mmCIF file of C-alpha atoms and ligand atoms in Angstrom:
data_model
loop_
_atom_site.group_PDB
_atom_site.id
_atom_site.type_symbol
_atom_site.label_atom_id
_atom_site.label_comp_id
_atom_site.label_asym_id
_atom_site.label_seq_id
_atom_site.Cartn_x
_atom_site.Cartn_y
_atom_site.Cartn_z
ATOM 1 C CA UNK A 6 -58.067 -17.849 55.216
ATOM 2 C CA UNK A 7 -61.268 -16.136 56.237
ATOM 3 C CA UNK A 8 -63.449 -14.400 53.766
ATOM 4 C CA UNK A 9 -62.315 -10.788 54.026
ATOM 5 C CA UNK A 10 -65.308 -9.302 52.189
ATOM 6 C CA UNK A 11 -66.986 -6.191 53.604
ATOM 7 C CA UNK A 12 -69.844 -4.014 52.406
ATOM 8 C CA UNK A 13 -67.305 -1.933 50.542
ATOM 9 C CA UNK A 14 -65.901 -4.895 48.647
ATOM 10 C CA UNK A 15 -66.063 -4.578 44.915
ATOM 11 C CA UNK A 16 -63.931 -7.577 43.979
ATOM 12 C CA UNK A 17 -63.884 -10.663 46.142
ATOM 13 C CA UNK A 18 -62.184 -14.023 45.711
ATOM 14 C CA UNK A 19 -63.604 -16.690 47.983
ATOM 15 C CA UNK A 20 -61.571 -19.885 48.306
ATOM 16 C CA UNK A 21 -60.738 -19.845 44.612
ATOM 17 C CA UNK A 22 -59.120 -22.927 43.161
ATOM 18 C CA UNK A 23 -58.430 -23.772 39.548
ATOM 19 C CA UNK A 24 -57.206 -27.068 38.206
ATOM 20 C CA UNK A 25 -56.677 -27.033 34.440
ATOM 21 C CA UNK A 26 -57.733 -29.989 32.330
ATOM 22 C CA UNK A 27 -54.179 -31.317 32.220
ATOM 23 C CA UNK A 28 -54.156 -31.532 36.022
ATOM 24 C CA UNK A 29 -52.129 -28.371 36.771
ATOM 25 C CA UNK A 30 -53.338 -26.835 40.032
ATOM 26 C CA UNK A 31 -52.920 -23.183 39.049
ATOM 27 C CA UNK A 32 -54.839 -21.717 42.008
ATOM 28 C CA UNK A 33 -55.101 -23.218 45.444
ATOM 29 C CA UNK A 34 -57.751 -21.828 47.803
ATOM 30 C CA UNK A 35 -57.122 -18.129 47.231
ATOM 31 C CA UNK A 36 -59.209 -15.527 49.089
ATOM 32 C CA UNK A 37 -58.944 -11.740 49.141
ATOM 33 C CA UNK A 38 -61.072 -8.708 48.551
ATOM 34 C CA UNK A 39 -60.598 -5.309 46.969
ATOM 35 C CA UNK A 40 -62.599 -2.338 48.206
ATOM 36 C CA UNK A 41 -63.799 0.718 46.368
ATOM 37 C CA UNK A 42 -60.936 3.205 46.297
ATOM 38 C CA UNK A 43 -58.284 0.535 46.703
ATOM 39 C CA UNK A 44 -55.458 -0.685 44.493
ATOM 40 C CA UNK A 45 -54.704 -4.347 45.115
ATOM 41 C CA UNK A 46 -51.604 -5.752 43.470
ATOM 42 C CA UNK A 47 -50.841 -9.422 43.015
ATOM 43 C CA UNK A 48 -47.106 -9.924 42.943
ATOM 44 C CA UNK A 49 -45.649 -13.194 41.788
ATOM 45 C CA UNK A 50 -43.254 -14.989 39.470
ATOM 46 C CA UNK A 51 -44.253 -16.445 36.110
ATOM 47 C CA UNK A 52 -46.647 -19.323 36.663
ATOM 48 C CA UNK A 53 -47.751 -18.125 40.115
ATOM 49 C CA UNK A 54 -51.425 -17.970 39.077
ATOM 50 C CA UNK A 55 -51.905 -14.222 38.550
ATOM 51 C CA UNK A 56 -53.443 -14.415 35.085
ATOM 52 C CA UNK A 57 -55.601 -17.366 36.115
ATOM 53 C CA UNK A 58 -57.014 -15.256 38.971
ATOM 54 C CA UNK A 59 -57.777 -12.318 36.695
ATOM 55 C CA UNK A 60 -59.273 -14.582 34.023
ATOM 56 C CA UNK A 61 -61.710 -16.035 36.564
ATOM 57 C CA UNK A 62 -62.863 -12.511 37.508
ATOM 58 C CA UNK A 63 -63.414 -11.867 33.799
ATOM 59 C CA UNK A 64 -65.264 -15.181 33.408
ATOM 60 C CA UNK A 65 -62.829 -16.200 30.667
ATOM 61 C CA UNK A 66 -62.457 -19.401 32.703
ATOM 62 C CA UNK A 67 -64.457 -20.980 35.519
ATOM 63 C CA UNK A 68 -62.994 -21.836 38.900
ATOM 64 C CA UNK A 69 -62.856 -25.490 39.914
ATOM 65 C CA UNK A 70 -63.846 -24.498 43.442
ATOM 66 C CA UNK A 71 -64.837 -21.276 45.160
ATOM 67 C CA UNK A 72 -66.027 -18.132 43.461
ATOM 68 C CA UNK A 73 -65.064 -14.664 42.331
ATOM 69 C CA UNK A 74 -67.540 -11.832 42.886
ATOM 70 C CA UNK A 75 -67.771 -8.415 41.294
ATOM 71 C CA UNK A 76 -70.098 -6.046 43.092
ATOM 72 C CA UNK A 77 -71.761 -9.043 44.728
ATOM 73 C CA UNK A 78 -72.319 -10.995 41.503
ATOM 74 C CA UNK A 79 -70.587 -14.352 41.113
ATOM 75 C CA UNK A 80 -68.712 -14.084 37.831
ATOM 76 C CA UNK A 81 -69.454 -17.573 36.499
ATOM 77 C CA UNK A 82 -73.100 -17.537 37.631
ATOM 78 C CA UNK A 83 -74.201 -14.033 36.652
ATOM 79 C CA UNK A 84 -71.574 -13.080 34.079
ATOM 80 C CA UNK A 85 -73.532 -10.285 32.415
ATOM 81 C CA UNK A 86 -74.277 -8.471 35.662
ATOM 82 C CA UNK A 87 -70.698 -8.921 36.830
ATOM 83 C CA UNK A 88 -69.306 -7.685 33.499
ATOM 84 C CA UNK A 89 -71.320 -4.474 33.649
ATOM 85 C CA UNK A 90 -69.288 -3.365 36.634
ATOM 86 C CA UNK A 91 -65.832 -4.157 35.361
ATOM 87 C CA UNK A 92 -63.368 -3.039 32.720
ATOM 88 C CA UNK A 93 -60.376 -5.092 31.637
ATOM 89 C CA UNK A 94 -57.548 -2.899 30.446
ATOM 90 C CA UNK A 95 -54.965 -4.668 28.308
ATOM 91 C CA UNK A 96 -52.999 -4.001 25.184
ATOM 92 C CA UNK A 97 -54.649 -6.871 23.309
ATOM 93 C CA UNK A 98 -58.290 -7.080 24.222
ATOM 94 C CA UNK A 99 -61.129 -5.028 22.773
ATOM 95 C CA UNK A 100 -59.686 -2.283 20.603
ATOM 96 C CA UNK A 101 -60.332 -2.186 16.859
ATOM 97 C CA UNK A 102 -57.028 -1.790 15.043
ATOM 98 C CA UNK A 103 -58.445 -0.125 11.973
ATOM 99 C CA UNK A 104 -60.366 2.451 14.005
ATOM 100 C CA UNK A 105 -58.797 5.591 15.376
ATOM 101 C CA UNK A 106 -58.707 6.249 19.118
ATOM 102 C CA UNK A 107 -61.734 8.532 18.792
ATOM 103 C CA UNK A 108 -63.642 5.964 16.726
ATOM 104 C CA UNK A 109 -62.910 3.253 19.267
ATOM 105 C CA UNK A 110 -64.239 5.425 22.086
ATOM 106 C CA UNK A 111 -67.359 6.274 20.115
ATOM 107 C CA UNK A 112 -67.921 2.624 19.223
ATOM 108 C CA UNK A 113 -67.583 1.374 22.783
ATOM 109 C CA UNK A 114 -69.597 4.241 24.265
ATOM 110 C CA UNK A 115 -72.522 3.442 21.953
ATOM 111 C CA UNK A 116 -72.130 -0.287 22.504
ATOM 112 C CA UNK A 117 -72.577 0.444 26.220
ATOM 113 C CA UNK A 118 -75.716 2.450 25.485
ATOM 114 C CA UNK A 119 -74.092 5.849 25.992
ATOM 115 C CA UNK A 120 -75.205 8.011 23.058
ATOM 116 C CA UNK A 121 -74.896 11.461 24.630
ATOM 117 C CA UNK A 122 -71.142 11.969 24.355
ATOM 118 C CA UNK A 123 -69.723 14.400 21.813
ATOM 119 C CA UNK A 124 -66.403 14.382 20.019
ATOM 120 C CA UNK A 125 -65.195 17.027 22.483
ATOM 121 C CA UNK A 126 -66.095 14.733 25.377
ATOM 122 C CA UNK A 127 -64.034 11.936 23.819
ATOM 123 C CA UNK A 128 -61.125 14.305 23.230
ATOM 124 C CA UNK A 129 -61.214 15.493 26.821
ATOM 125 C CA UNK A 130 -61.218 11.916 28.108
ATOM 126 C CA UNK A 131 -58.288 10.992 25.847
ATOM 127 C CA UNK A 132 -56.379 14.055 27.070
ATOM 128 C CA UNK A 133 -57.158 13.120 30.661
ATOM 129 C CA UNK A 134 -55.655 9.659 30.187
ATOM 130 C CA UNK A 135 -52.593 11.251 28.633
ATOM 131 C CA UNK A 136 -53.043 10.483 24.949
ATOM 132 C CA UNK A 137 -51.681 13.449 23.028
ATOM 133 C CA UNK A 138 -54.012 15.270 20.653
ATOM 134 C CA UNK A 139 -52.062 14.298 17.517
ATOM 135 C CA UNK A 140 -52.803 10.609 18.235
ATOM 136 C CA UNK A 141 -56.574 10.981 18.587
ATOM 137 C CA UNK A 142 -57.334 10.498 14.904
ATOM 138 C CA UNK A 143 -54.662 7.906 14.230
ATOM 139 C CA UNK A 144 -55.471 4.217 13.777
ATOM 140 C CA UNK A 145 -54.842 2.164 16.924
ATOM 141 C CA UNK A 146 -52.796 -0.251 14.801
ATOM 142 C CA UNK A 147 -49.636 1.797 15.210
ATOM 143 C CA UNK A 148 -50.073 2.459 18.942
ATOM 144 C CA UNK A 149 -47.599 1.364 21.600
ATOM 145 C CA UNK A 150 -48.702 -0.780 24.552
ATOM 146 C CA UNK A 151 -48.869 2.339 26.749
ATOM 147 C CA UNK A 152 -51.081 4.181 24.260
ATOM 148 C CA UNK A 153 -53.400 1.201 23.851
ATOM 149 C CA UNK A 154 -53.757 0.883 27.589
ATOM 150 C CA UNK A 155 -54.602 4.585 27.822
ATOM 151 C CA UNK A 156 -57.405 3.975 25.314
ATOM 152 C CA UNK A 157 -58.545 1.054 27.466
ATOM 153 C CA UNK A 158 -58.661 3.310 30.517
ATOM 154 C CA UNK A 159 -60.617 5.896 28.504
ATOM 155 C CA UNK A 160 -63.190 3.220 27.652
ATOM 156 C CA UNK A 161 -63.340 2.201 31.327
ATOM 157 C CA UNK A 162 -64.010 5.840 32.255
ATOM 158 C CA UNK A 163 -66.795 6.113 29.683
ATOM 159 C CA UNK A 164 -68.307 2.857 30.912
ATOM 160 C CA UNK A 165 -68.039 4.209 34.452
ATOM 161 C CA UNK A 166 -66.784 0.785 35.487
ATOM 162 C CA UNK A 167 -66.533 0.448 39.247
ATOM 163 C CA UNK A 168 -63.801 -2.161 39.014
ATOM 164 C CA UNK A 169 -60.743 -2.163 36.770
ATOM 165 C CA UNK A 170 -58.584 -5.236 36.126
ATOM 166 C CA UNK A 171 -55.109 -5.160 34.602
ATOM 167 C CA UNK A 172 -52.666 -7.995 33.930
ATOM 168 C CA UNK A 173 -49.070 -6.745 34.110
ATOM 169 C CA UNK A 174 -49.882 -3.277 32.820
ATOM 170 C CA UNK A 175 -46.421 -1.796 33.334
ATOM 171 C CA UNK A 176 -44.321 -4.614 31.907
ATOM 172 C CA UNK A 177 -42.717 -3.440 28.698
ATOM 173 C CA UNK A 178 -43.432 0.237 29.344
ATOM 174 C CA UNK A 179 -40.480 2.593 29.517
ATOM 175 C CA UNK A 180 -39.959 4.220 32.940
ATOM 176 C CA UNK A 181 -41.723 7.470 32.042
ATOM 177 C CA UNK A 182 -44.701 5.699 30.471
ATOM 178 C CA UNK A 183 -44.827 3.377 33.488
ATOM 179 C CA UNK A 184 -44.805 6.332 35.881
ATOM 180 C CA UNK A 185 -47.560 8.121 33.954
ATOM 181 C CA UNK A 186 -49.699 5.024 33.809
ATOM 182 C CA UNK A 187 -49.325 4.418 37.539
ATOM 183 C CA UNK A 188 -50.321 8.047 38.215
ATOM 184 C CA UNK A 189 -53.419 7.552 36.098
ATOM 185 C CA UNK A 190 -54.388 4.438 38.039
ATOM 186 C CA UNK A 191 -53.933 6.350 41.301
ATOM 187 C CA UNK A 192 -56.288 9.091 40.114
ATOM 188 C CA UNK A 193 -58.927 6.470 39.296
ATOM 189 C CA UNK A 194 -58.410 4.876 42.704
ATOM 190 C CA UNK A 195 -58.955 8.303 44.275
ATOM 191 C CA UNK A 196 -62.288 8.507 42.439
ATOM 192 C CA UNK A 197 -63.361 5.314 44.179
ATOM 193 C CA UNK A 198 -62.577 2.626 41.623
ATOM 194 C CA UNK A 199 -61.508 -0.797 42.839
ATOM 195 C CA UNK A 200 -58.352 -1.754 40.962
ATOM 196 C CA UNK A 201 -56.910 -5.262 40.767
ATOM 197 C CA UNK A 202 -53.629 -5.654 38.930
ATOM 198 C CA UNK A 203 -50.849 -8.175 38.601
ATOM 199 C CA UNK A 204 -47.180 -7.447 38.232
ATOM 200 C CA UNK A 205 -43.764 -8.886 38.817
ATOM 201 C CA UNK A 206 -42.369 -5.428 39.356
ATOM 202 C CA UNK A 207 -41.753 -5.101 43.107
ATOM 203 C CA UNK A 208 -40.796 -1.413 42.842
ATOM 204 C CA UNK A 209 -44.046 -0.456 41.085
ATOM 205 C CA UNK A 210 -46.099 -2.660 43.387
ATOM 206 C CA UNK A 211 -44.757 -0.898 46.452
ATOM 207 C CA UNK A 212 -45.247 2.517 44.881
ATOM 208 C CA UNK A 213 -48.845 2.123 43.823
ATOM 209 C CA UNK A 214 -50.574 -0.447 45.995
ATOM 210 C CA UNK A 215 -52.847 -0.019 48.981
ATOM 211 C CA UNK A 216 -52.645 -3.768 49.468
ATOM 212 C CA UNK A 217 -50.141 -6.301 48.155
ATOM 213 C CA UNK A 218 -50.671 -10.021 47.830
ATOM 214 C CA UNK A 219 -47.766 -12.299 47.016
ATOM 215 C CA UNK A 220 -48.633 -15.451 45.092
ATOM 216 C CA UNK A 221 -46.407 -18.466 44.812
ATOM 217 C CA UNK A 222 -47.355 -21.678 43.013
ATOM 218 C CA UNK A 223 -51.072 -20.925 43.116
ATOM 219 C CA UNK A 224 -51.182 -19.894 46.753
ATOM 220 C CA UNK A 225 -51.600 -16.452 48.221
ATOM 221 C CA UNK A 226 -48.684 -16.601 50.637
ATOM 222 C CA UNK A 227 -48.723 -12.993 51.882
ATOM 223 C CA UNK A 228 -51.391 -10.299 52.130
ATOM 224 C CA UNK A 229 -50.389 -6.936 53.599
ATOM 225 C CA UNK A 230 -51.567 -3.338 53.625
ATOM 226 C CA UNK A 231 -49.284 -0.528 52.512
ATOM 227 C CA UNK A 232 -48.798 0.757 56.075
ATOM 228 C CA UNK A 233 -47.653 -2.677 57.248
ATOM 229 C CA UNK A 234 -45.014 -2.638 54.517
ATOM 230 C CA UNK A 235 -43.855 0.949 54.551
ATOM 231 C CA UNK A 236 -40.681 0.491 56.590
ATOM 232 C CA UNK A 237 -39.988 -2.956 55.235
ATOM 233 C CA UNK A 238 -37.890 -4.283 52.417
ATOM 234 C CA UNK A 239 -40.527 -5.735 50.117
ATOM 235 C CA UNK A 240 -37.917 -7.265 47.854
ATOM 236 C CA UNK A 241 -36.434 -9.244 50.749
ATOM 237 C CA UNK A 242 -39.905 -10.278 51.931
ATOM 238 C CA UNK A 243 -40.732 -11.448 48.413
ATOM 239 C CA UNK A 244 -37.518 -13.429 48.080
ATOM 240 C CA UNK A 245 -38.089 -15.022 51.482
ATOM 241 C CA UNK A 246 -41.584 -16.141 50.455
ATOM 242 C CA UNK A 247 -40.257 -17.544 47.184
ATOM 243 C CA UNK A 248 -37.686 -19.517 49.164
ATOM 244 C CA UNK A 249 -40.415 -20.724 51.520
ATOM 245 C CA UNK A 250 -38.850 -19.144 54.637
ATOM 246 C CA UNK A 251 -41.957 -17.320 55.774
ATOM 247 C CA UNK A 252 -44.498 -20.101 55.778
ATOM 248 C CA UNK A 253 -47.833 -19.768 54.039
ATOM 249 C CA UNK A 254 -51.075 -17.968 54.763
ATOM 250 C CA UNK A 255 -53.174 -20.972 53.870
ATOM 251 C CA UNK A 256 -51.034 -23.595 55.546
HETATM 252 N N1 ADP B 309 -54.823 -22.947 29.798
HETATM 253 C C1 ADP B 309 -53.990 -23.576 30.629
HETATM 254 N N2 ADP B 309 -53.932 -24.923 30.653
HETATM 255 C C2 ADP B 309 -53.094 -25.556 31.492
HETATM 256 N N3 ADP B 309 -52.284 -24.951 32.391
HETATM 257 C C3 ADP B 309 -52.316 -23.618 32.410
HETATM 258 C C4 ADP B 309 -53.159 -22.847 31.537
HETATM 259 N N4 ADP B 309 -52.967 -21.526 31.804
HETATM 260 C C5 ADP B 309 -52.047 -21.477 32.783
HETATM 261 N N5 ADP B 309 -51.648 -22.717 33.146
HETATM 262 C C6 ADP B 309 -50.687 -23.065 34.211
HETATM 263 O O1 ADP B 309 -51.200 -22.564 35.438
HETATM 264 C C7 ADP B 309 -50.173 -22.017 36.235
HETATM 265 C C8 ADP B 309 -50.469 -20.548 36.523
HETATM 266 O O2 ADP B 309 -50.393 -19.807 35.315
HETATM 267 P P1 ADP B 309 -50.765 -18.266 35.196
HETATM 268 O O3 ADP B 309 -52.049 -18.023 35.881
HETATM 269 O O4 ADP B 309 -50.662 -17.891 33.766
HETATM 270 O O5 ADP B 309 -49.584 -17.599 36.052
HETATM 271 P P2 ADP B 309 -48.976 -16.118 35.984
HETATM 272 O O6 ADP B 309 -49.931 -15.217 35.295
HETATM 273 O O7 ADP B 309 -48.759 -15.759 37.429
HETATM 274 O O8 ADP B 309 -47.666 -16.229 35.251
HETATM 275 C C9 ADP B 309 -48.880 -22.245 35.484
HETATM 276 O O9 ADP B 309 -48.320 -23.456 35.936
HETATM 277 C C10 ADP B 309 -49.334 -22.385 34.058
HETATM 278 O O10 ADP B 309 -48.445 -23.168 33.302
HETATM 279 MG MG1 MG B 310 -49.660 -13.991 33.660
#
């Protein structure tokens, strides 16, 4: 597939391949790009290569071939510059369990060199991401996945990250929490963030995405814009790709 990068591209995968040490080819020549103000969703079954893709963008692992770029910086060559532009929102990474939500925000704001924010600023950001006031002073330890992710989004807002990555953010959330979280991501998209997320939830993917990529066995087998999909049955398309009826993009 051609390199789809444009001047507006914030996240770009160029012919990404990853072979793990044990010989598993987890990613096979994957290319796509995510613009500012775009939500790009990778849909795929377990083992499709979604987490591997995200982990390369985060420089947790290096690609075997190709490269991932964030704001023009190749993640495994200029990791610090790439990292400045991105926030990874997950339930596990980053947060300090024995700190409250407010303390976490203050810690990460200062770590990022932002010393001008007041407690009221933090409270307003936590309210914006939907964390109720009574939780602000509670230790993160007791937080649900949805609450932890809201804190992660709050930190991304403080960092003013231009790109936001999420690995299956709605799995395990109840329907209302899932809906609220999706609405929050849309509002960040509307502010111009580039959002790359993975999911195996076809319903959510169709609801939120500007662009959907379907991955199967390490290959990006479909890449379509929302308007190309709007009158189509995404579930049937997905099942057809899984069964190999639709051919492959990279074939
Ligand atoms: N650290 C690893 N070492 C070896 N194989 C791995 C490792 N991580 C993932 N894999 C394999 O790579 C493939 C893609 O995995 P992954 O990216 O986690 O897929 P997904 O997130 O879509 O479920 C799978 O076959 C998986 O077993
Ligand atoms: Mg995964």
